Amino acid sequence: MVNSGGSEIRLTESRALPTDTTEDVRARGAGAGRQVAVLPVGSFEQHGRYLPLATDTLVACAIAREVAAAFPVHLLPPVTISCSHEHAAWPGTVSISSVTLHAVVRDIADSLRRSGVDTLVLINGHGGNYVLGNVVQESSAAGARMALFPAVEDWETAREAAGVETSLLTDMHAGEIETSILLHTDPEYLRPGYETSDFVADDRRHLLSLGMSAYTKSGVIGRPSRASAEKGKELLASLADSFGAYFSLLTSDSGVPMVPLVPRVPPAVDPH
């Protein structure tokens, strides 16, 4: 569509939102000992000149849809704005505080429990959402069933399975992984330029203090030129396979103590 100023506004399709009815949720839970909900958490931040601001949300939703296609989970609509403060130097980026994101996730988990869904998995699409790890740790310590997915290990397994050439350290933002996933799921949202936008900045030890603009002028850190739709497809398939271990643990009634499932994401690395 074109706005009143004459510029084009590209809107995503409604497939980002789940279409279950309340009866669908009731039927799914009827034969299950424990209901599991999955909440995609994305962001609204710059991704260079060729990927949309909503990239992390699109990626989180793609992972969540893949999971929901393989496991009987309650798919929730995404959280679309999160903690993107490191991208504040670029127009269009919007953030909320970590305190707000923490409260939103806790409120969602509390609401789900009141409606009979006692287990929540956060599908995180933005590596800067460090607070999600705190939410999971605190909730698990209090006796709730919650997990954060994918972990760094899950991304590494998916990277190898898909033949992604760039390491997770180098593939920090708008690189081979994100571009591949969108080439597979949402190619219509890519703009020209990813083929010529490779940029590497592996030493980012002051990222939290200085932000992304200290390390990249384009907003890109990674090698998007090596992306492909086939790699995106294989990445998602591998992540769905990895989710099986989370589902088994969270739905187990074996009496084994719950172990907080929290990805180990170093502060200077955003593999997605």
Coordinates of C-alpha atoms in Angstrom, one line a residue, residues 23-153:
E23 CA -12.3 -25.1 20.7
D24 CA -9.1 -26.0 19.0
V25 CA -7.2 -25.3 22.1
R26 CA -9.6 -27.3 24.2
A27 CA -9.5 -30.3 21.9
R28 CA -5.7 -30.2 21.8
G29 CA -5.5 -30.2 25.6
A30 CA -8.1 -32.9 26.1
G31 CA -5.8 -35.8 25.6
A32 CA -2.6 -34.2 26.9
G33 CA -1.3 -34.5 30.5
R34 CA 0.3 -31.1 30.2
Q35 CA -0.4 -28.3 27.7
V36 CA 2.6 -26.4 26.3
A37 CA 2.3 -22.9 24.8
V38 CA 5.0 -21.3 22.6
L39 CA 5.5 -17.5 22.5
P40 CA 7.5 -16.0 19.7
V41 CA 9.5 -13.0 20.9
G42 CA 10.9 -10.8 18.1
S43 CA 12.0 -7.2 17.8
F44 CA 11.5 -4.2 15.6
E45 CA 15.0 -3.0 14.7
Q46 CA 17.2 -2.2 11.7
H47 CA 18.5 -5.1 9.7
G48 CA 20.5 -3.3 7.0
R49 CA 19.1 -2.0 3.8
Y50 CA 17.7 -5.3 2.6
L51 CA 15.9 -7.0 5.5
P52 CA 12.8 -5.5 7.2
L53 CA 12.7 -4.1 10.7
A54 CA 10.4 -7.0 11.7
T55 CA 13.0 -9.6 10.7
D56 CA 13.5 -11.0 14.2
T57 CA 9.7 -11.3 14.6
L58 CA 9.4 -13.1 11.3
V59 CA 12.2 -15.5 12.2
A60 CA 10.7 -16.2 15.7
C61 CA 7.3 -16.9 14.1
A62 CA 8.8 -19.1 11.5
I63 CA 10.5 -21.2 14.2
A64 CA 7.3 -21.3 16.2
R65 CA 5.2 -22.4 13.2
E66 CA 7.7 -25.2 12.5
V67 CA 7.5 -26.3 16.1
A68 CA 3.7 -26.2 16.1
A69 CA 3.6 -28.3 12.9
A70 CA 5.6 -31.0 14.7
F71 CA 4.3 -30.9 18.3
P72 CA 0.9 -30.4 19.9
V73 CA 1.6 -26.9 21.3
H74 CA -0.6 -23.8 21.8
L75 CA 0.9 -21.3 19.3
L76 CA 0.6 -17.7 20.6
P77 CA 0.9 -14.4 18.6
P78 CA 4.3 -12.8 18.8
V79 CA 5.8 -10.1 21.0
T80 CA 6.9 -7.7 18.3
I81 CA 8.9 -5.0 20.1
S82 CA 11.6 -5.9 22.6
C83 CA 15.1 -4.8 23.8
S84 CA 16.8 -3.4 20.7
H85 CA 18.7 -0.6 22.5
E86 CA 22.0 -1.4 20.7
H87 CA 20.4 -0.5 17.4
A88 CA 19.1 2.9 18.6
A89 CA 21.3 4.8 16.1
W90 CA 19.3 3.6 13.1
P91 CA 15.9 5.1 12.2
G92 CA 12.9 2.9 12.7
T93 CA 14.2 0.9 15.6
V94 CA 11.9 0.7 18.6
S95 CA 12.6 -0.7 22.0
I96 CA 11.0 -1.3 25.4
S97 CA 12.8 -1.7 28.6
S98 CA 14.0 -5.1 29.9
V99 CA 11.8 -4.5 33.0
T100 CA 8.8 -4.1 30.7
L101 CA 9.6 -7.2 28.6
H102 CA 10.1 -9.2 31.8
A103 CA 6.7 -8.1 33.1
V104 CA 5.0 -8.9 29.8
V105 CA 6.3 -12.4 29.7
R106 CA 5.5 -13.1 33.3
D107 CA 1.9 -11.7 32.8
I108 CA 1.5 -13.9 29.8
A109 CA 2.7 -17.0 31.7
D110 CA 0.3 -16.2 34.6
S111 CA -2.6 -15.7 32.3
L112 CA -1.9 -19.0 30.5
R113 CA -1.9 -20.9 33.8
R114 CA -5.3 -19.4 34.8
S115 CA -6.7 -20.9 31.5
G116 CA -5.1 -24.3 32.1
V117 CA -1.9 -24.0 30.1
D118 CA 0.9 -24.4 32.7
T119 CA 4.0 -24.6 30.5
L120 CA 5.5 -21.9 28.4
V121 CA 8.4 -21.9 25.9
L122 CA 9.8 -18.6 24.7
I123 CA 10.9 -18.7 21.1
N124 CA 13.4 -15.9 21.0
G125 CA 14.3 -14.3 17.7
H126 CA 16.5 -11.5 19.0
G127 CA 19.8 -12.2 20.8
G128 CA 19.7 -8.9 22.7
N129 CA 16.7 -10.1 24.8
Y130 CA 19.1 -11.2 27.6
V131 CA 16.3 -10.6 30.2
L132 CA 14.4 -13.6 28.9
G133 CA 17.0 -15.9 30.5
N134 CA 16.3 -14.2 33.8
V135 CA 12.6 -14.8 33.4
V136 CA 13.1 -18.5 32.8
Q137 CA 15.6 -18.9 35.6
E138 CA 13.3 -17.1 38.1
S139 CA 10.2 -18.9 37.0
S140 CA 11.8 -22.3 37.1
A141 CA 13.2 -21.7 40.5
A142 CA 9.7 -20.8 41.7
G143 CA 8.4 -24.1 40.4
A144 CA 6.9 -23.0 37.0
R145 CA 7.6 -24.9 33.8
M146 CA 9.3 -22.6 31.3
A147 CA 12.0 -22.7 28.7
L148 CA 13.9 -20.5 26.3
F149 CA 14.5 -21.8 22.8
P150 CA 16.7 -22.1 20.7
A151 CA 19.9 -22.3 22.7
V152 CA 23.3 -21.6 21.2
E153 CA 23.8 -25.3 20.9

